[in-house]
Coordinates of C-alpha atoms in Angstrom, one line a residue:
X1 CA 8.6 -51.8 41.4
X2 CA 6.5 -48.8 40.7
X3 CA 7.2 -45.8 38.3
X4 CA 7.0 -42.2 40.2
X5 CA 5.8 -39.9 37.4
X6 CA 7.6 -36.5 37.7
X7 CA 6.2 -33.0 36.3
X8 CA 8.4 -30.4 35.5
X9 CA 7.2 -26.6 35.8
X10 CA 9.4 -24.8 33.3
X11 CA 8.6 -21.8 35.0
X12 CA 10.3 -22.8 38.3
X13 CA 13.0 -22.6 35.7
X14 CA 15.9 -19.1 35.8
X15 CA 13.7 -16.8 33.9
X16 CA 17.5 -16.8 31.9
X17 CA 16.6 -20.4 30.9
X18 CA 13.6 -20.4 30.6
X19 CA 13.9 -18.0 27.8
X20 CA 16.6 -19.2 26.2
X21 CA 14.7 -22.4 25.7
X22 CA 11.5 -21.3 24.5
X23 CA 11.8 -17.4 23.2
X24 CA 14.8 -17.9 21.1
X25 CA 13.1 -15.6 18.6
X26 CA 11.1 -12.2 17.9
X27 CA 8.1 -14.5 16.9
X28 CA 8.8 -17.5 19.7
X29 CA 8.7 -14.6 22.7
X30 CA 5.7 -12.9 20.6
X31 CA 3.9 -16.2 20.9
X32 CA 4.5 -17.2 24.2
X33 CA 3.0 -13.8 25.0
X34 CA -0.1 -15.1 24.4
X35 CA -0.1 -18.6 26.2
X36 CA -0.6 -17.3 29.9
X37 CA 0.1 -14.6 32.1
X38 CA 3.0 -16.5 33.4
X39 CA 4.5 -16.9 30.3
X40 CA 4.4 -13.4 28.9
X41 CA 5.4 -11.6 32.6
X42 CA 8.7 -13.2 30.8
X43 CA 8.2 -12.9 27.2
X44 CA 7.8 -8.9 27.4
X45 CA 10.5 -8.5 29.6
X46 CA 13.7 -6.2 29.0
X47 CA 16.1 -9.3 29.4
X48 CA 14.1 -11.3 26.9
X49 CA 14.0 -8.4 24.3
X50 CA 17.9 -7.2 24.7
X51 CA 18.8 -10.4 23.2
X52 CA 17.0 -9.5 20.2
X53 CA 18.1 -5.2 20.0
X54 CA 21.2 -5.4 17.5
X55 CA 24.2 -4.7 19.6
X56 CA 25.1 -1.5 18.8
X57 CA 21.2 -0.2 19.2
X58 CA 22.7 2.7 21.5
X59 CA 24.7 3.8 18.3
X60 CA 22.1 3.8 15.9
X61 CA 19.7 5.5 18.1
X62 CA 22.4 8.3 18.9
X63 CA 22.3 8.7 14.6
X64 CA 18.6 9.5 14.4
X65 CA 17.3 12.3 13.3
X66 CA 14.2 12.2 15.5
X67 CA 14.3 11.1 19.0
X68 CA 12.8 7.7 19.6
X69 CA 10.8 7.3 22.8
X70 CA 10.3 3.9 24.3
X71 CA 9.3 2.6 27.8
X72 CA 10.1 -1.1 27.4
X73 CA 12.9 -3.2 25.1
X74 CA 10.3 -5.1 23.3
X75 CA 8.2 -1.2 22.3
X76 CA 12.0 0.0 21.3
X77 CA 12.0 -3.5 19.0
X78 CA 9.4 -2.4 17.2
X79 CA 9.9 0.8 16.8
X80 CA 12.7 0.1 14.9
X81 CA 11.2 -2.4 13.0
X82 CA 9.4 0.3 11.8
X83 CA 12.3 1.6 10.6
X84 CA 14.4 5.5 11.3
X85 CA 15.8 8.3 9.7
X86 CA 19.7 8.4 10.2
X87 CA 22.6 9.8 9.3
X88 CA 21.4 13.1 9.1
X89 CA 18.6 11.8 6.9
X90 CA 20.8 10.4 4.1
X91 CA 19.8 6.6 5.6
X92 CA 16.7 4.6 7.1
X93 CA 17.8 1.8 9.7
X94 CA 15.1 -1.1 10.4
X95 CA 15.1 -4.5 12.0
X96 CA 13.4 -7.3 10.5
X97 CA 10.6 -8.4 12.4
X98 CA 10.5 -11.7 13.1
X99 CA 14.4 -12.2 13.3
X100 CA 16.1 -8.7 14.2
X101 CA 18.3 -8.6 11.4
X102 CA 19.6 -5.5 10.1
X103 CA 18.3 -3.4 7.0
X104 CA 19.5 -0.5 5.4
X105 CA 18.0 2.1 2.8
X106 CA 21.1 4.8 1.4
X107 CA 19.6 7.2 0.1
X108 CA 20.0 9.3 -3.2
X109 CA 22.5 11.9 -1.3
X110 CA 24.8 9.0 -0.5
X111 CA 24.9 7.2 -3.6
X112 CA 27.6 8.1 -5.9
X113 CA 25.5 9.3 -9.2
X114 CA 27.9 10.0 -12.8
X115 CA 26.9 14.0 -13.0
X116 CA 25.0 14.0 -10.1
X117 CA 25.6 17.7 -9.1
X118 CA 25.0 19.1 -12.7
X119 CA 21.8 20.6 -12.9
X120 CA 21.3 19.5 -16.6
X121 CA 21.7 16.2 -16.1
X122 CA 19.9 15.5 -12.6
X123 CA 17.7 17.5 -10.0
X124 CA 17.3 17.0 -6.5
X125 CA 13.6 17.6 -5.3
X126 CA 10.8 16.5 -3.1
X127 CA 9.0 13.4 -3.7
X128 CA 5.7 12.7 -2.2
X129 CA 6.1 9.4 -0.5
X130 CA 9.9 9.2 0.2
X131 CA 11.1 9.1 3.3
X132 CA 14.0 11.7 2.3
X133 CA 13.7 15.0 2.0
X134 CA 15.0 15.1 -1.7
X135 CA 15.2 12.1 -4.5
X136 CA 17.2 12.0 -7.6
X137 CA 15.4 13.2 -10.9
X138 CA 16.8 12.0 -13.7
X139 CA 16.8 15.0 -16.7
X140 CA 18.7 13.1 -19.4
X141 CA 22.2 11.2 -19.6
X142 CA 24.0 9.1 -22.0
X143 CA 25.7 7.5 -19.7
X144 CA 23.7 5.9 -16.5
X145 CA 25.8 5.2 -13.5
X146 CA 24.9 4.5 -10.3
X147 CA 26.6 3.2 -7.4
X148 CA 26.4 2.6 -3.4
X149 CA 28.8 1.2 -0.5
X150 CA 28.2 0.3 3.0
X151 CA 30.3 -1.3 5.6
X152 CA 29.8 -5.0 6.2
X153 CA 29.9 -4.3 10.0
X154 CA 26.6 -2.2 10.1
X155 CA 25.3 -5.7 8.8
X156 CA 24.1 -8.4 10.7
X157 CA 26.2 -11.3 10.2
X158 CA 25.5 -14.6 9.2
X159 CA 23.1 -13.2 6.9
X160 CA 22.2 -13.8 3.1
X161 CA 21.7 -10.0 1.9
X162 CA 19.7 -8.8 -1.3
X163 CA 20.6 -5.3 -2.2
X164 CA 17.9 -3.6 -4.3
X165 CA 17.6 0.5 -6.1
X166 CA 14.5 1.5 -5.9
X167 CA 12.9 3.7 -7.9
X168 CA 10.3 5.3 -10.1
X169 CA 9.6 7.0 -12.7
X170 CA 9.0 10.8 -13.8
X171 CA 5.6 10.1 -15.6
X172 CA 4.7 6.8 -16.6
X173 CA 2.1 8.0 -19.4
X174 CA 5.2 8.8 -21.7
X175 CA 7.2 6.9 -23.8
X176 CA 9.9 5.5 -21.6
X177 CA 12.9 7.8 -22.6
X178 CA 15.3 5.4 -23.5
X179 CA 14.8 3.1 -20.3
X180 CA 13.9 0.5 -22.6
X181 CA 16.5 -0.4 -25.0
X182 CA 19.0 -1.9 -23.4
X183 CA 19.2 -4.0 -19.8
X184 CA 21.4 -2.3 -17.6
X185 CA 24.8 -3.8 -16.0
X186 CA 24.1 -4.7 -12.2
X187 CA 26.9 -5.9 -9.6
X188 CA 27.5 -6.5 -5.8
X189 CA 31.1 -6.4 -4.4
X190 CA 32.2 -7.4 -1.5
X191 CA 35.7 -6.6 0.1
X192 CA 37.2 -6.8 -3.6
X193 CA 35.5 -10.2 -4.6
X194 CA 32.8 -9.9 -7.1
X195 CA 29.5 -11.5 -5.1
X196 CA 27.1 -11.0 -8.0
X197 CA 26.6 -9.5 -11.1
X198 CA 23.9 -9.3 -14.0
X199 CA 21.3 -7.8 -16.3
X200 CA 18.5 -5.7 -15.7
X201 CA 15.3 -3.4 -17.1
X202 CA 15.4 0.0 -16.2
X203 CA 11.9 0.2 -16.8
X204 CA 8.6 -2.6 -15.7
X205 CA 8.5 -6.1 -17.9
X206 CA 5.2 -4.8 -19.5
X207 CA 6.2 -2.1 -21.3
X208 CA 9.0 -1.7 -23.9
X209 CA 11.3 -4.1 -26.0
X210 CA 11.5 -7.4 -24.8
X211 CA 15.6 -8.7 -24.1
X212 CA 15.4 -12.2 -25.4
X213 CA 18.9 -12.7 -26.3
X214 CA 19.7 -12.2 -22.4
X215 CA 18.1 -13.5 -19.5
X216 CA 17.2 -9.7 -17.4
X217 CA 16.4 -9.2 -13.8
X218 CA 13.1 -7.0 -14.0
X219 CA 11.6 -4.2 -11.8
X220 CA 9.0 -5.4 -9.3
X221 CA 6.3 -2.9 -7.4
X222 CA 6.9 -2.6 -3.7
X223 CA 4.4 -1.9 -1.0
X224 CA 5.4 1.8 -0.5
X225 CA 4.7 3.1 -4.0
X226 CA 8.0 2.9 -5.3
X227 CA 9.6 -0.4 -7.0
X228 CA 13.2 -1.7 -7.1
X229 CA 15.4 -3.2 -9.6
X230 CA 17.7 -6.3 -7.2
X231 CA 21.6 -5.4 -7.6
X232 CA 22.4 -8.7 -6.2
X233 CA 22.6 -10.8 -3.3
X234 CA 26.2 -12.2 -1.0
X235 CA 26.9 -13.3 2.2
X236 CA 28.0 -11.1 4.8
X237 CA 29.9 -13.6 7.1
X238 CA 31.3 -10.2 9.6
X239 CA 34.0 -11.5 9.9
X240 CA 36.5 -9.0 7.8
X241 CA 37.4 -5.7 9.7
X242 CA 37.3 -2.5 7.1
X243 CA 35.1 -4.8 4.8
X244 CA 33.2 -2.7 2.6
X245 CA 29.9 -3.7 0.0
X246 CA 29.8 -2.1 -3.3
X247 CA 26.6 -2.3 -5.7
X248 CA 26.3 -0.8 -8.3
X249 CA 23.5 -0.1 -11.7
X250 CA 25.4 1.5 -14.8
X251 CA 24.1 1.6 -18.7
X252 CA 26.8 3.5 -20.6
X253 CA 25.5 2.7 -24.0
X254 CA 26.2 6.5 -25.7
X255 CA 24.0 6.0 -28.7
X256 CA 21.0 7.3 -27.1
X257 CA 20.4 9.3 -24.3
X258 CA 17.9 8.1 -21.2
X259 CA 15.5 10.3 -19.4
X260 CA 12.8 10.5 -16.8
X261 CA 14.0 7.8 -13.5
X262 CA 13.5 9.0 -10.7
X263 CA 16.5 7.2 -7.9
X264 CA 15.4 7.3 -4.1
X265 CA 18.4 4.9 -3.2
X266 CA 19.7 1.2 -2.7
X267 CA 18.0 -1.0 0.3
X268 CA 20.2 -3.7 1.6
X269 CA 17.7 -6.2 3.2
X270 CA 18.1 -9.9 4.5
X271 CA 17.1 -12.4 2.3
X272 CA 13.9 -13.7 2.2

């Protein structure tokens, strides 16, 4: 009895299929780009990169402050990869790149700072480098409290999140203003379930009075110029209607007073 060898060509395939089987991913359709002319006719096409747009993509583009142009699925993918201004410029929406989730920068405006509005406590200017039009300037306070919320729905879900403030600092040349005596309280809520809570420095590991007796998350440089202090990290599973994420930074030691941090707001990013 002889064996009859039998070839499949995958791209005789539904183009449905064949996608589903081999571009399952941002960075599986990105590859298969590049493997023949056959292969990407279907890997750049608007059926391929639909899958990958967050649902409500029509919604968030309908919140941006600028209009985005796009001629294809996949250029609109990466567009907002590169993340938007929306919400009147109080937010910046961005996918991540190689798996579409969902990230979120709040900014200062729609953070909920402890004296916020008084003038001799805070000022809202300019900062070179932000993507808002004003930041947070801290003057002085005795007591430091800083918090943020989002919906759980606006999240992708599934999805470990890290939520970070990012900041800086007024000038860095000075002493640090109080920033470094004590670690700061940090917390993530979720719904009305405590996900994660903590210490942290207000100001980088390098500089100031070391926090031996507690174990401190520290500020870490990002690649835009600014650096962030981590809040926390939970699970959004999207499954709660109405659910709502709280984090929060507060340091409400009144013995000394703490000056010069500048607050551009809280990023809620997927988990690395």
């Amino acid at each position: 009895m002889s064996t009859v060898a039998r070839t499949i060509d995958f791209l005789d395939l539904p183009s449905d299929c064949f996608s589903r089987i081999f571009m399952s991913s941002p960075r599986d359709a990105c590859v298969s780009s590049t493997i023949s002319s056959a292969f990407r006719s279907v890997a750049d096409s608007d059926e391929v990169w639909d899958r990958f747009l967050p649902s409500d993509y029509q919604e968030i583009l309908s919140k941006c402050v600028s209009p985005v142009r796009f001629s294809s699925k996949k250029e609109l993918y990466f567009r907002l990869c590169d993340s938007v201004l929306i919400d009147s410029g109080n937010k910046v929406f961005s996918l991540e790149r190689w798996s579409g989730k969902k990230s979120y920068v709040v900014g200062a405006r729609d953070l909920s700072i402890v004296w916020g509005n008084d003038r001799r406590y805070w000022k809202w200017k300019p900062h070179h480098g932000s993507r808002f039009s004003k930041v947070a300037k801290l003057q002085y306070v005795w007591w430091l409290d800083i918090h943020g919320k989002i919906d759980a729905s606006l999240l992708s879900p599934r999805t470990n999140y890290v939520a970070y403030l990012i900041v800086t600092y007024i000038d860095q040349d000075m002493s640090w203003w109080g920033l470094d005596v004590s670690p700061a309280e940090v917390s993530v809520e979720v719904g009305n379930h405590v996900k994660s809570n903590g210490m942290a420095r207000l100001c980088p590991e390098n500089v100031g009075r070391p926090f031996e007796e507690v174990v401190v998350k520290v500020p870490r440089e990002r690649g835009d110029g600014w650096m962030e202090i981590e809040l926390g990290e939970f699970y959004n599973s999207g499954g709660e209607e109405g659910e709502v994420v709280k984090m929060g930074m507060k340091q409400v030691d009144c013995s000394y007073s703490k000056e010069g941090l500048v607050i551009e707001g809280i990023e809620i990013r997927p988990k690395v």
